[in-house]
PDB file of C-alpha atoms and ligand atoms in Angstrom:
ATOM      1  CA  UNK I 172      37.576 -23.016 -40.999  1.00  0.00           C
ATOM      2  CA  UNK I 173      39.216 -20.348 -43.454  1.00  0.00           C
ATOM      3  CA  UNK I 174      41.943 -18.424 -43.070  1.00  0.00           C
ATOM      4  CA  UNK I 175      40.758 -15.435 -43.266  1.00  0.00           C
ATOM      5  CA  UNK I 176      38.018 -16.015 -40.659  1.00  0.00           C
ATOM      6  CA  UNK I 177      41.098 -16.459 -38.867  1.00  0.00           C
ATOM      7  CA  UNK I 178      42.801 -13.555 -39.444  1.00  0.00           C
ATOM      8  CA  UNK I 179      40.122 -11.033 -39.128  1.00  0.00           C
ATOM      9  CA  UNK I 180      39.474 -12.797 -35.560  1.00  0.00           C
ATOM     10  CA  UNK I 181      43.093 -11.743 -34.222  1.00  0.00           C
ATOM     11  CA  UNK I 182      42.598  -8.934 -35.415  1.00  0.00           C
ATOM     12  CA  UNK I 183      40.021  -7.496 -33.827  1.00  0.00           C
ATOM     13  CA  UNK I 184      40.792  -9.407 -30.761  1.00  0.00           C
ATOM     14  CA  UNK I 185      43.840  -7.028 -30.696  1.00  0.00           C
ATOM     15  CA  UNK I 186      42.292  -4.159 -31.520  1.00  0.00           C
ATOM     16  CA  UNK I 187      39.198  -4.515 -28.785  1.00  0.00           C
ATOM     17  CA  UNK I 188      41.694  -6.292 -25.879  1.00  0.00           C
ATOM     18  CA  UNK I 189      39.787  -9.227 -26.186  1.00  0.00           C
ATOM     19  CA  UNK I 190      39.901 -12.582 -25.433  1.00  0.00           C
ATOM     20  CA  UNK I 191      38.235 -15.705 -26.361  1.00  0.00           C
ATOM     21  CA  UNK I 192      36.874 -17.964 -23.991  1.00  0.00           C
ATOM     22  CA  UNK I 193      35.696 -22.075 -24.905  1.00  0.00           C
ATOM     23  CA  UNK I 194      34.661 -24.935 -23.069  1.00  0.00           C
ATOM     24  CA  UNK I 195      36.039 -28.086 -23.767  1.00  0.00           C
ATOM     25  CA  UNK I 196      32.464 -29.387 -25.691  1.00  0.00           C
ATOM     26  CA  UNK I 197      32.942 -26.893 -28.018  1.00  0.00           C
ATOM     27  CA  UNK I 198      34.251 -27.505 -31.369  1.00  0.00           C
ATOM     28  CA  UNK I 199      37.604 -28.262 -32.304  1.00  0.00           C
ATOM     29  CA  UNK I 200      37.824 -24.925 -34.523  1.00  0.00           C
ATOM     30  CA  UNK I 201      36.339 -22.968 -32.156  1.00  0.00           C
ATOM     31  CA  UNK I 202      38.464 -24.807 -29.518  1.00  0.00           C
ATOM     32  CA  UNK I 203      41.744 -24.105 -31.356  1.00  0.00           C
ATOM     33  CA  UNK I 204      41.013 -20.502 -31.929  1.00  0.00           C
ATOM     34  CA  UNK I 205      39.817 -19.744 -28.211  1.00  0.00           C
ATOM     35  CA  UNK I 206      43.332 -18.198 -25.990  1.00  0.00           C
ATOM     36  CA  UNK I 207      41.928 -20.318 -22.335  1.00  0.00           C
ATOM     37  CA  UNK I 208      39.601 -23.448 -22.987  1.00  0.00           C
ATOM     38  CA  UNK I 209      38.409 -25.318 -19.869  1.00  0.00           C
ATOM     39  CA  UNK I 210      35.984 -26.932 -18.049  1.00  0.00           C
ATOM     40  CA  UNK I 211      33.105 -24.784 -16.411  1.00  0.00           C
ATOM     41  CA  UNK I 212      35.651 -23.992 -13.264  1.00  0.00           C
ATOM     42  CA  UNK I 213      38.924 -22.774 -14.992  1.00  0.00           C
ATOM     43  CA  UNK I 214      36.852 -20.571 -17.338  1.00  0.00           C
ATOM     44  CA  UNK I 215      34.696 -18.995 -13.799  1.00  0.00           C
ATOM     45  CA  UNK I 216      38.840 -17.994 -12.859  1.00  0.00           C
ATOM     46  CA  UNK I 217      39.813 -16.958 -15.741  1.00  0.00           C
ATOM     47  CA  UNK I 218      36.617 -14.885 -16.542  1.00  0.00           C
ATOM     48  CA  UNK I 219      36.948 -13.118 -13.066  1.00  0.00           C
ATOM     49  CA  UNK I 220      40.991 -12.458 -13.163  1.00  0.00           C
ATOM     50  CA  UNK I 221      41.305 -11.120 -17.072  1.00  0.00           C
ATOM     51  CA  UNK I 222      42.619  -8.327 -17.662  1.00  0.00           C
ATOM     52  CA  UNK I 223      40.852  -7.820 -20.983  1.00  0.00           C
ATOM     53  CA  UNK I 224      37.899  -5.843 -22.274  1.00  0.00           C
ATOM     54  CA  UNK I 225      35.838  -7.579 -23.830  1.00  0.00           C
ATOM     55  CA  UNK I 226      35.616 -11.555 -23.109  1.00  0.00           C
ATOM     56  CA  UNK I 227      34.277 -13.295 -25.729  1.00  0.00           C
ATOM     57  CA  UNK I 228      32.477 -16.739 -23.983  1.00  0.00           C
ATOM     58  CA  UNK I 229      32.187 -19.357 -26.080  1.00  0.00           C
ATOM     59  CA  UNK I 230      29.816 -21.914 -24.402  1.00  0.00           C
ATOM     60  CA  UNK I 231      26.437 -21.898 -22.939  1.00  0.00           C
ATOM     61  CA  UNK I 232      24.299 -19.070 -21.219  1.00  0.00           C
ATOM     62  CA  UNK I 233      24.940 -20.004 -17.799  1.00  0.00           C
ATOM     63  CA  UNK I 234      28.502 -18.946 -17.747  1.00  0.00           C
ATOM     64  CA  UNK I 235      28.468 -16.339 -20.239  1.00  0.00           C
ATOM     65  CA  UNK I 236      26.071 -14.961 -17.375  1.00  0.00           C
ATOM     66  CA  UNK I 237      27.955 -15.986 -14.559  1.00  0.00           C
ATOM     67  CA  UNK I 238      31.155 -14.357 -16.295  1.00  0.00           C
ATOM     68  CA  UNK I 239      29.651 -10.921 -16.523  1.00  0.00           C
ATOM     69  CA  UNK I 240      28.224 -11.299 -12.493  1.00  0.00           C
ATOM     70  CA  UNK I 241      32.045 -12.111 -12.069  1.00  0.00           C
ATOM     71  CA  UNK I 242      33.036  -8.947 -13.764  1.00  0.00           C
ATOM     72  CA  UNK I 243      30.922  -6.612 -14.153  1.00  0.00           C
ATOM     73  CA  UNK I 244      33.129  -4.025 -15.882  1.00  0.00           C
ATOM     74  CA  UNK I 245      33.701  -6.333 -18.793  1.00  0.00           C
ATOM     75  CA  UNK I 246      32.038  -6.750 -22.097  1.00  0.00           C
ATOM     76  CA  UNK I 247      30.884 -10.272 -22.428  1.00  0.00           C
ATOM     77  CA  UNK I 248      29.875 -11.560 -26.210  1.00  0.00           C
ATOM     78  CA  UNK I 249      28.453 -15.067 -26.649  1.00  0.00           C
ATOM     79  CA  UNK I 250      28.531 -15.586 -30.376  1.00  0.00           C
ATOM     80  CA  UNK I 251      25.271 -17.307 -30.302  1.00  0.00           C
ATOM     81  CA  UNK I 252      22.726 -16.069 -26.964  1.00  0.00           C
ATOM     82  CA  UNK I 253      20.591 -19.327 -27.856  1.00  0.00           C
ATOM     83  CA  UNK I 254      23.411 -21.477 -26.621  1.00  0.00           C
ATOM     84  CA  UNK I 255      20.893 -22.584 -23.503  1.00  0.00           C
ATOM     85  CA  UNK I 256      21.876 -25.469 -21.303  1.00  0.00           C
ATOM     86  CA  UNK I 257      18.389 -27.011 -20.488  1.00  0.00           C
ATOM     87  CA  UNK I 258      19.598 -28.106 -16.851  1.00  0.00           C
ATOM     88  CA  UNK I 259      20.487 -24.819 -15.941  1.00  0.00           C
ATOM     89  CA  UNK I 260      16.412 -24.514 -15.353  1.00  0.00           C
ATOM     90  CA  UNK I 261      15.636 -27.680 -13.215  1.00  0.00           C
ATOM     91  CA  UNK I 262      15.056 -26.428 -10.279  1.00  0.00           C
ATOM     92  CA  UNK I 263      12.510 -24.182  -8.382  1.00  0.00           C
ATOM     93  CA  UNK I 264      12.074 -20.619  -6.280  1.00  0.00           C
ATOM     94  CA  UNK I 265       9.121 -22.767  -4.968  1.00  0.00           C
ATOM     95  CA  UNK I 266      11.491 -26.111  -3.961  1.00  0.00           C
ATOM     96  CA  UNK I 267      14.145 -24.376  -2.921  1.00  0.00           C
ATOM     97  CA  UNK I 268      12.071 -22.587   0.124  1.00  0.00           C
ATOM     98  CA  UNK I 269       9.832 -25.538   1.362  1.00  0.00           C
ATOM     99  CA  UNK I 270      13.291 -26.315   1.649  1.00  0.00           C
ATOM    100  CA  UNK I 271      14.618 -23.901   3.487  1.00  0.00           C
ATOM    101  CA  UNK I 272      11.331 -24.410   5.821  1.00  0.00           C
ATOM    102  CA  UNK I 273      11.833 -27.642   6.692  1.00  0.00           C
ATOM    103  CA  UNK I 274      15.588 -27.309   7.487  1.00  0.00           C
ATOM    104  CA  UNK I 275      16.110 -24.235   9.076  1.00  0.00           C
ATOM    105  CA  UNK I 276      20.160 -25.294   8.571  1.00  0.00           C
ATOM    106  CA  UNK I 277      19.901 -26.045   5.008  1.00  0.00           C
ATOM    107  CA  UNK I 278      22.506 -24.883   2.781  1.00  0.00           C
ATOM    108  CA  UNK I 279      21.137 -24.686  -0.639  1.00  0.00           C
ATOM    109  CA  UNK I 280      24.610 -25.625  -2.976  1.00  0.00           C
ATOM    110  CA  UNK I 281      23.649 -24.869  -6.716  1.00  0.00           C
ATOM    111  CA  UNK I 282      25.954 -26.432  -9.293  1.00  0.00           C
ATOM    112  CA  UNK I 283      26.870 -23.370 -12.254  1.00  0.00           C
ATOM    113  CA  UNK I 284      24.688 -25.001 -14.489  1.00  0.00           C
ATOM    114  CA  UNK I 285      21.958 -23.255 -13.057  1.00  0.00           C
ATOM    115  CA  UNK I 286      20.165 -19.552 -14.033  1.00  0.00           C
ATOM    116  CA  UNK I 287      21.367 -16.506 -12.336  1.00  0.00           C
ATOM    117  CA  UNK I 288      18.246 -16.055 -10.638  1.00  0.00           C
ATOM    118  CA  UNK I 289      18.610 -20.069  -9.309  1.00  0.00           C
ATOM    119  CA  UNK I 290      21.795 -18.998  -7.552  1.00  0.00           C
ATOM    120  CA  UNK I 291      20.070 -15.800  -5.794  1.00  0.00           C
ATOM    121  CA  UNK I 292      18.681 -18.336  -4.303  1.00  0.00           C
ATOM    122  CA  UNK I 293      21.258 -19.762  -2.980  1.00  0.00           C
ATOM    123  CA  UNK I 294      24.424 -20.623  -0.477  1.00  0.00           C
ATOM    124  CA  UNK I 295      27.448 -21.889  -2.698  1.00  0.00           C
ATOM    125  CA  UNK I 296      27.709 -22.299  -6.061  1.00  0.00           C
ATOM    126  CA  UNK I 297      30.288 -25.585  -6.878  1.00  0.00           C
ATOM    127  CA  UNK I 298      31.306 -26.955 -10.300  1.00  0.00           C
ATOM    128  CA  UNK I 299      32.258 -30.379 -11.194  1.00  0.00           C
ATOM    129  CA  UNK I 300      35.500 -30.165  -9.971  1.00  0.00           C
ATOM    130  CA  UNK I 301      34.883 -28.467  -7.349  1.00  0.00           C
ATOM    131  CA  UNK I 302      31.581 -29.504  -5.711  1.00  0.00           C
ATOM    132  CA  UNK I 303      32.997 -32.762  -2.746  1.00  0.00           C
ATOM    133  CA  UNK I 304      35.715 -30.286  -1.387  1.00  0.00           C
ATOM    134  CA  UNK I 305      33.040 -27.640  -1.380  1.00  0.00           C
ATOM    135  CA  UNK I 306      30.297 -29.819  -0.018  1.00  0.00           C
ATOM    136  CA  UNK I 307      32.716 -31.183   2.739  1.00  0.00           C
ATOM    137  CA  UNK I 308      33.467 -27.782   3.841  1.00  0.00           C
ATOM    138  CA  UNK I 309      30.259 -26.553   4.639  1.00  0.00           C
ATOM    139  CA  UNK I 310      28.616 -25.769   8.476  1.00  0.00           C
ATOM    140  CA  UNK I 311      25.027 -27.252   7.534  1.00  0.00           C
ATOM    141  CA  UNK I 312      24.452 -30.564   8.216  1.00  0.00           C
ATOM    142  CA  UNK I 313      21.599 -30.533   5.281  1.00  0.00           C
ATOM    143  CA  UNK I 314      22.340 -29.843   1.982  1.00  0.00           C
ATOM    144  CA  UNK I 315      19.697 -29.160  -0.975  1.00  0.00           C
ATOM    145  CA  UNK I 316      22.173 -29.807  -4.009  1.00  0.00           C
ATOM    146  CA  UNK I 317      20.089 -28.116  -7.091  1.00  0.00           C
ATOM    147  CA  UNK I 318      19.782 -28.631 -10.482  1.00  0.00           C
ATOM    148  CA  UNK I 319      21.413 -32.177 -10.866  1.00  0.00           C
ATOM    149  CA  UNK I 320      20.799 -34.920  -9.300  1.00  0.00           C
ATOM    150  CA  UNK I 321      23.179 -37.435 -10.915  1.00  0.00           C
ATOM    151  CA  UNK I 322      25.454 -35.325  -9.693  1.00  0.00           C
ATOM    152  CA  UNK I 323      23.940 -34.695  -6.205  1.00  0.00           C
ATOM    153  CA  UNK I 324      23.883 -38.296  -5.747  1.00  0.00           C
ATOM    154  CA  UNK I 325      27.800 -37.758  -6.582  1.00  0.00           C
ATOM    155  CA  UNK I 326      28.009 -35.503  -3.450  1.00  0.00           C
ATOM    156  CA  UNK I 327      25.612 -37.482  -1.475  1.00  0.00           C
ATOM    157  CA  UNK I 328      28.354 -40.672  -2.311  1.00  0.00           C
ATOM    158  CA  UNK I 329      31.134 -39.203  -1.109  1.00  0.00           C
ATOM    159  CA  UNK I 330      30.932 -36.772   1.699  1.00  0.00           C
ATOM    160  CA  UNK I 331      28.263 -39.459   4.143  1.00  0.00           C
ATOM    161  CA  UNK I 332      28.804 -36.870   6.822  1.00  0.00           C
ATOM    162  CA  UNK I 333      26.015 -34.870   4.932  1.00  0.00           C
ATOM    163  CA  UNK I 334      22.518 -35.109   4.590  1.00  0.00           C
ATOM    164  CA  UNK I 335      22.321 -34.569   0.796  1.00  0.00           C
ATOM    165  CA  UNK I 336      18.510 -34.220  -0.478  1.00  0.00           C
ATOM    166  CA  UNK I 337      19.243 -34.027  -4.196  1.00  0.00           C
ATOM    167  CA  UNK I 338      16.775 -31.448  -6.730  1.00  0.00           C
ATOM    168  CA  UNK I 339      15.172 -34.176  -9.995  1.00  0.00           C
ATOM    169  CA  UNK I 340      17.301 -32.388 -12.484  1.00  0.00           C
ATOM    170  CA  UNK I 341      19.866 -33.983 -15.608  1.00  0.00           C
ATOM    171  CA  UNK I 342      21.511 -33.454 -18.605  1.00  0.00           C
ATOM    172  CA  UNK I 343      19.611 -34.483 -21.239  1.00  0.00           C
ATOM    173  CA  UNK I 344      23.303 -35.498 -22.782  1.00  0.00           C
ATOM    174  CA  UNK I 345      24.770 -37.299 -20.128  1.00  0.00           C
ATOM    175  CA  UNK I 346      21.987 -38.903 -18.995  1.00  0.00           C
ATOM    176  CA  UNK I 347      21.424 -40.522 -22.649  1.00  0.00           C
ATOM    177  CA  UNK I 348      24.617 -42.260 -22.119  1.00  0.00           C
ATOM    178  CA  UNK I 349      23.231 -45.881 -20.877  1.00  0.00           C
ATOM    179  CA  UNK I 350      25.536 -48.393 -19.177  1.00  0.00           C
ATOM    180  CA  UNK I 351      24.490 -50.763 -21.771  1.00  0.00           C
ATOM    181  CA  UNK I 352      26.023 -48.963 -23.993  1.00  0.00           C
ATOM    182  CA  UNK I 353      29.765 -48.430 -22.136  1.00  0.00           C
ATOM    183  CA  UNK I 354      28.676 -51.878 -21.587  1.00  0.00           C
ATOM    184  CA  UNK I 355      29.071 -53.124 -25.076  1.00  0.00           C
ATOM    185  CA  UNK I 356      32.631 -50.715 -25.370  1.00  0.00           C
ATOM    186  CA  UNK I 357      33.632 -52.663 -22.815  1.00  0.00           C
ATOM    187  CA  UNK I 358      33.442 -55.295 -25.021  1.00  0.00           C
ATOM    188  CA  UNK I 359      34.700 -53.874 -27.674  1.00  0.00           C
ATOM    189  CA  UNK I 360      37.609 -52.514 -25.758  1.00  0.00           C
ATOM    190  CA  UNK I 361      37.873 -55.400 -22.663  1.00  0.00           C
ATOM    191  CA  UNK I 362      41.822 -53.089 -22.129  1.00  0.00           C
ATOM    192  CA  UNK I 363      39.688 -49.690 -21.989  1.00  0.00           C
ATOM    193  CA  UNK I 364      39.673 -47.810 -19.176  1.00  0.00           C
ATOM    194  CA  UNK I 365      36.356 -45.888 -18.219  1.00  0.00           C
ATOM    195  CA  UNK I 366      36.459 -42.390 -17.110  1.00  0.00           C
ATOM    196  CA  UNK I 367      32.423 -40.802 -16.380  1.00  0.00           C
ATOM    197  CA  UNK I 368      31.562 -37.452 -15.517  1.00  0.00           C
ATOM    198  CA  UNK I 369      29.384 -37.141 -12.423  1.00  0.00           C
ATOM    199  CA  UNK I 370      26.598 -36.281 -14.535  1.00  0.00           C
ATOM    200  CA  UNK I 371      25.884 -39.797 -15.845  1.00  0.00           C
ATOM    201  CA  UNK I 372      23.644 -41.943 -14.062  1.00  0.00           C
ATOM    202  CA  UNK I 373      24.674 -44.136 -10.986  1.00  0.00           C
ATOM    203  CA  UNK I 374      24.225 -46.921 -13.455  1.00  0.00           C
ATOM    204  CA  UNK I 375      27.054 -45.028 -15.453  1.00  0.00           C
ATOM    205  CA  UNK I 376      29.212 -43.886 -13.156  1.00  0.00           C
ATOM    206  CA  UNK I 377      28.831 -47.690 -11.256  1.00  0.00           C
ATOM    207  CA  UNK I 378      30.975 -48.805 -14.336  1.00  0.00           C
ATOM    208  CA  UNK I 379      33.682 -46.231 -14.240  1.00  0.00           C
ATOM    209  CA  UNK I 380      37.559 -46.507 -13.286  1.00  0.00           C
ATOM    210  CA  UNK I 381      37.340 -42.552 -12.558  1.00  0.00           C
ATOM    211  CA  UNK I 382      34.298 -40.000 -11.820  1.00  0.00           C
ATOM    212  CA  UNK I 383      35.755 -36.078 -12.522  1.00  0.00           C
ATOM    213  CA  UNK I 384      35.047 -33.074 -14.591  1.00  0.00           C
ATOM    214  CA  UNK I 385      36.418 -32.226 -17.718  1.00  0.00           C
ATOM    215  CA  UNK I 386      39.558 -30.800 -17.127  1.00  0.00           C
ATOM    216  CA  UNK I 387      39.866 -34.153 -14.093  1.00  0.00           C
ATOM    217  CA  UNK I 388      39.382 -36.866 -17.507  1.00  0.00           C
ATOM    218  CA  UNK I 389      41.601 -34.544 -19.430  1.00  0.00           C
ATOM    219  CA  UNK I 390      44.247 -35.081 -16.805  1.00  0.00           C
ATOM    220  CA  UNK I 391      44.019 -38.219 -15.663  1.00  0.00           C
ATOM    221  CA  UNK I 392      43.935 -39.626 -19.227  1.00  0.00           C
ATOM    222  CA  UNK I 393      47.423 -37.581 -20.110  1.00  0.00           C
ATOM    223  CA  UNK I 394      48.871 -39.010 -16.982  1.00  0.00           C
ATOM    224  CA  UNK I 395      47.299 -43.013 -17.262  1.00  0.00           C
ATOM    225  CA  UNK I 396      49.995 -45.356 -18.199  1.00  0.00           C
ATOM    226  CA  UNK I 397      46.606 -47.004 -19.786  1.00  0.00           C
ATOM    227  CA  UNK I 398      46.736 -46.635 -23.468  1.00  0.00           C
ATOM    228  CA  UNK I 399      42.663 -46.724 -24.436  1.00  0.00           C
ATOM    229  CA  UNK I 400      39.524 -45.199 -22.991  1.00  0.00           C
ATOM    230  CA  UNK I 401      35.735 -45.240 -23.301  1.00  0.00           C
ATOM    231  CA  UNK I 402      35.119 -41.716 -22.252  1.00  0.00           C
ATOM    232  CA  UNK I 403      31.573 -41.314 -20.900  1.00  0.00           C
ATOM    233  CA  UNK I 404      30.792 -37.369 -21.408  1.00  0.00           C
ATOM    234  CA  UNK I 405      30.212 -35.026 -24.416  1.00  0.00           C
ATOM    235  CA  UNK I 406      32.411 -35.397 -27.372  1.00  0.00           C
ATOM    236  CA  UNK I 407      33.869 -32.503 -27.826  1.00  0.00           C
ATOM    237  CA  UNK I 408      36.434 -33.125 -25.311  1.00  0.00           C
ATOM    238  CA  UNK I 409      37.737 -35.593 -27.331  1.00  0.00           C
ATOM    239  CA  UNK I 410      39.717 -32.377 -29.048  1.00  0.00           C
ATOM    240  CA  UNK I 411      42.580 -32.109 -26.130  1.00  0.00           C
ATOM    241  CA  UNK I 412      42.311 -35.909 -25.425  1.00  0.00           C
ATOM    242  CA  UNK I 413      44.049 -36.635 -28.486  1.00  0.00           C
ATOM    243  CA  UNK I 414      46.116 -33.024 -29.124  1.00  0.00           C
ATOM    244  CA  UNK I 415      46.967 -34.389 -26.010  1.00  0.00           C
ATOM    245  CA  UNK I 416      47.694 -38.039 -26.347  1.00  0.00           C
ATOM    246  CA  UNK I 417      48.504 -39.044 -29.833  1.00  0.00           C
ATOM    247  CA  UNK I 418      49.292 -42.961 -28.985  1.00  0.00           C
ATOM    248  CA  UNK I 419      46.376 -44.102 -26.954  1.00  0.00           C
ATOM    249  CA  UNK I 420      42.707 -44.065 -28.144  1.00  0.00           C
ATOM    250  CA  UNK I 421      39.433 -42.948 -26.984  1.00  0.00           C
ATOM    251  CA  UNK I 422      36.612 -44.413 -27.510  1.00  0.00           C
ATOM    252  CA  UNK I 423      32.637 -42.992 -26.976  1.00  0.00           C
ATOM    253  CA  UNK I 424      29.365 -45.206 -26.014  1.00  0.00           C
ATOM    254  CA  UNK I 425      26.986 -44.443 -28.224  1.00  0.00           C
ATOM    255  CA  UNK I 426      24.749 -42.608 -29.759  1.00  0.00           C
ATOM    256  CA  UNK I 427      28.147 -40.203 -29.658  1.00  0.00           C
ATOM    257  CA  UNK I 428      26.967 -37.931 -26.748  1.00  0.00           C
ATOM    258  CA  UNK I 429      26.893 -34.272 -28.376  1.00  0.00           C
ATOM    259  CA  UNK I 430      25.754 -30.802 -26.848  1.00  0.00           C
ATOM    260  CA  UNK I 431      24.385 -29.539 -29.497  1.00  0.00           C
ATOM    261  CA  UNK I 432      24.008 -25.712 -27.972  1.00  0.00           C
ATOM    262  CA  UNK I 433      27.842 -25.827 -27.053  1.00  0.00           C
ATOM    263  CA  UNK I 434      27.723 -26.589 -30.606  1.00  0.00           C
ATOM    264  CA  UNK I 435      26.322 -23.097 -31.975  1.00  0.00           C
ATOM    265  CA  UNK I 436      29.743 -21.765 -30.682  1.00  0.00           C
ATOM    266  CA  UNK I 437      31.370 -21.532 -34.317  1.00  0.00           C
ATOM    267  CA  UNK I 438      34.086 -18.935 -35.320  1.00  0.00           C
ATOM    268  CA  UNK I 439      31.827 -17.253 -37.706  1.00  0.00           C
ATOM    269  CA  UNK I 440      29.933 -16.260 -35.206  1.00  0.00           C
ATOM    270  CA  UNK I 441      32.795 -15.781 -33.297  1.00  0.00           C
ATOM    271  CA  UNK I 442      33.989 -12.980 -36.182  1.00  0.00           C
ATOM    272  CA  UNK I 443      30.803 -11.371 -36.185  1.00  0.00           C
ATOM    273  CA  UNK I 444      30.509 -10.041 -31.946  1.00  0.00           C
ATOM    274  CA  UNK I 445      33.579  -9.394 -32.094  1.00  0.00           C
ATOM    275  CA  UNK I 446      33.580  -7.458 -35.012  1.00  0.00           C
ATOM    276  CA  UNK I 447      30.000  -5.378 -33.924  1.00  0.00           C
ATOM    277  CA  UNK I 448      29.858  -6.082 -30.330  1.00  0.00           C
ATOM    278  CA  UNK I 449      26.246  -7.718 -31.001  1.00  0.00           C
ATOM    279  CA  UNK I 450      24.612 -10.410 -28.401  1.00  0.00           C
ATOM    280  CA  UNK I 451      26.546  -8.749 -25.099  1.00  0.00           C
ATOM    281  CA  UNK I 452      25.317 -10.619 -22.155  1.00  0.00           C
ATOM    282  CA  UNK I 453      23.363  -8.180 -19.284  1.00  0.00           C
ATOM    283  CA  UNK I 454      22.498  -9.125 -15.819  1.00  0.00           C
ATOM    284  CA  UNK I 455      20.251  -6.744 -13.870  1.00  0.00           C
ATOM    285  CA  UNK I 456      22.013  -5.178 -10.913  1.00  0.00           C
ATOM    286  CA  UNK I 457      19.932  -6.466  -7.698  1.00  0.00           C
ATOM    287  CA  UNK I 458      20.274 -10.013  -9.495  1.00  0.00           C
ATOM    288  CA  UNK I 459      24.151  -9.542 -10.382  1.00  0.00           C
ATOM    289  CA  UNK I 460      24.824  -8.643  -6.817  1.00  0.00           C
ATOM    290  CA  UNK I 461      22.863 -11.323  -5.127  1.00  0.00           C
ATOM    291  CA  UNK I 462      24.708 -14.177  -7.702  1.00  0.00           C
ATOM    292  CA  UNK I 463      28.326 -12.985  -6.673  1.00  0.00           C
ATOM    293  CA  UNK I 464      27.336 -13.842  -3.694  1.00  0.00           C
ATOM    294  CA  UNK I 465      27.868 -17.730  -3.981  1.00  0.00           C
ATOM    295  CA  UNK I 466      29.741 -17.630  -6.818  1.00  0.00           C
ATOM    296  CA  UNK I 467      31.933 -15.531  -5.205  1.00  0.00           C
ATOM    297  CA  UNK I 468      31.636 -17.591  -2.627  1.00  0.00           C
ATOM    298  CA  UNK I 469      32.700 -20.931  -4.359  1.00  0.00           C
ATOM    299  CA  UNK I 470      36.497 -19.096  -5.484  1.00  0.00           C
ATOM    300  CA  UNK I 471      36.998 -18.752  -2.119  1.00  0.00           C
ATOM    301  CA  UNK I 472      36.324 -21.647  -0.939  1.00  0.00           C
ATOM    302  CA  UNK I 473      37.710 -24.035  -3.235  1.00  0.00           C
ATOM    303  CA  UNK I 474      41.028 -22.474  -2.668  1.00  0.00           C
TER     304      UNK I 474
HETATM  305  P1  13P T 170      32.470 -29.079 -15.797  1.00  0.00           P
HETATM  306  O1  13P T 170      33.093 -27.495 -16.940  1.00  0.00           O
HETATM  307  O2  13P T 170      32.217 -28.598 -14.596  1.00  0.00           O
HETATM  308  O3  13P T 170      33.440 -30.512 -16.033  1.00  0.00           O
HETATM  309  O4  13P T 170      31.035 -29.433 -16.491  1.00  0.00           O
HETATM  310  C1  13P T 170      30.287 -30.405 -17.770  1.00  0.00           C
HETATM  311  C2  13P T 170      29.340 -29.179 -18.690  1.00  0.00           C
HETATM  312  O5  13P T 170      28.036 -29.925 -18.753  1.00  0.00           O
HETATM  313  C3  13P T 170      29.499 -28.340 -18.489  1.00  0.00           C
HETATM  314  O6  13P T 170      27.742 -27.271 -19.098  1.00  0.00           O
HETATM  315 FE1  SF4 T 171      24.018 -28.658 -20.012  1.00  0.00          FE
HETATM  316 FE2  SF4 T 171      24.351 -31.142 -20.215  1.00  0.00          FE
HETATM  317 FE3  SF4 T 171      25.415 -29.408 -22.286  1.00  0.00          FE
HETATM  318 FE4  SF4 T 171      26.348 -29.142 -20.309  1.00  0.00          FE
HETATM  319  S1  SF4 T 171      26.581 -31.066 -22.434  1.00  0.00           S
HETATM  320  S2  SF4 T 171      25.939 -27.808 -20.921  1.00  0.00           S
HETATM  321  S3  SF4 T 171      25.051 -30.096 -18.675  1.00  0.00           S
HETATM  322  S4  SF4 T 171      23.074 -29.822 -21.482  1.00  0.00           S
END
């Protein structure tokens, strides 16, 4: 990254009382620039509590949208409004309504990787780092988990006292990580510990020594005595993993899992939105008020 881009960003941040938030899946250069780097849950909490006037959110659209819903007085800018999460759209209101009719006590549990419209029809949001705790704490017996089938099945397995029914959405990046590719890495590095994000398929999770959100994967690697790891999630987490653990080795299954939407965030685009104020996230007020309820309930139940 050119030094003048970095300097101009620092200057504009001061002038506009702005902070930069970045997900672990963003490019190294973006993570290096950010004031807050984390997983979806951490970034939602930062967005809720920030006292800055402007939040530059380097992630995908559901993240910028959630930040605006949680903190409507703030200006939320996204470096590239085209950065979207395919999974966020993989559920339907019709199916939710059908399930509510079939199960009158149903709780619709919505992974935060979803559109604001889906959140409006849900009872509580979760992220990959709090889904087990929140589903376990709900009074409802019947749960419809949207949109992610894999995280939903992981919850079903780990909260067996609930009747968890899953929607058939998926993350194309995590779904593409094959069990064969993980086994190939294990052959090459027999002592390596396998760490996997719960968006991976059940076959991959069955090979994992540890399953967790990006932040949990990073924390595990940091505190583990093991020195080599096979990491089954998006390659961007490698930046923090190598920074925290210069003496440890991290291997990603082939082909390297890469979310191109996350990579649309660049230092140059951060500079551009800070300069111009363009790409401000807007959410219709009625939608915002409804979508806020499951997000706030998540923050409350995850405490
Ligand atoms: P976490 O941030 O909850 O680990 O989720 C990963 C993800 O896919 C974000 O889009
Ligand atoms: Fe969505 Fe998957 Fe990209 Fe995360 S990695 S933003 S779930 S497409």
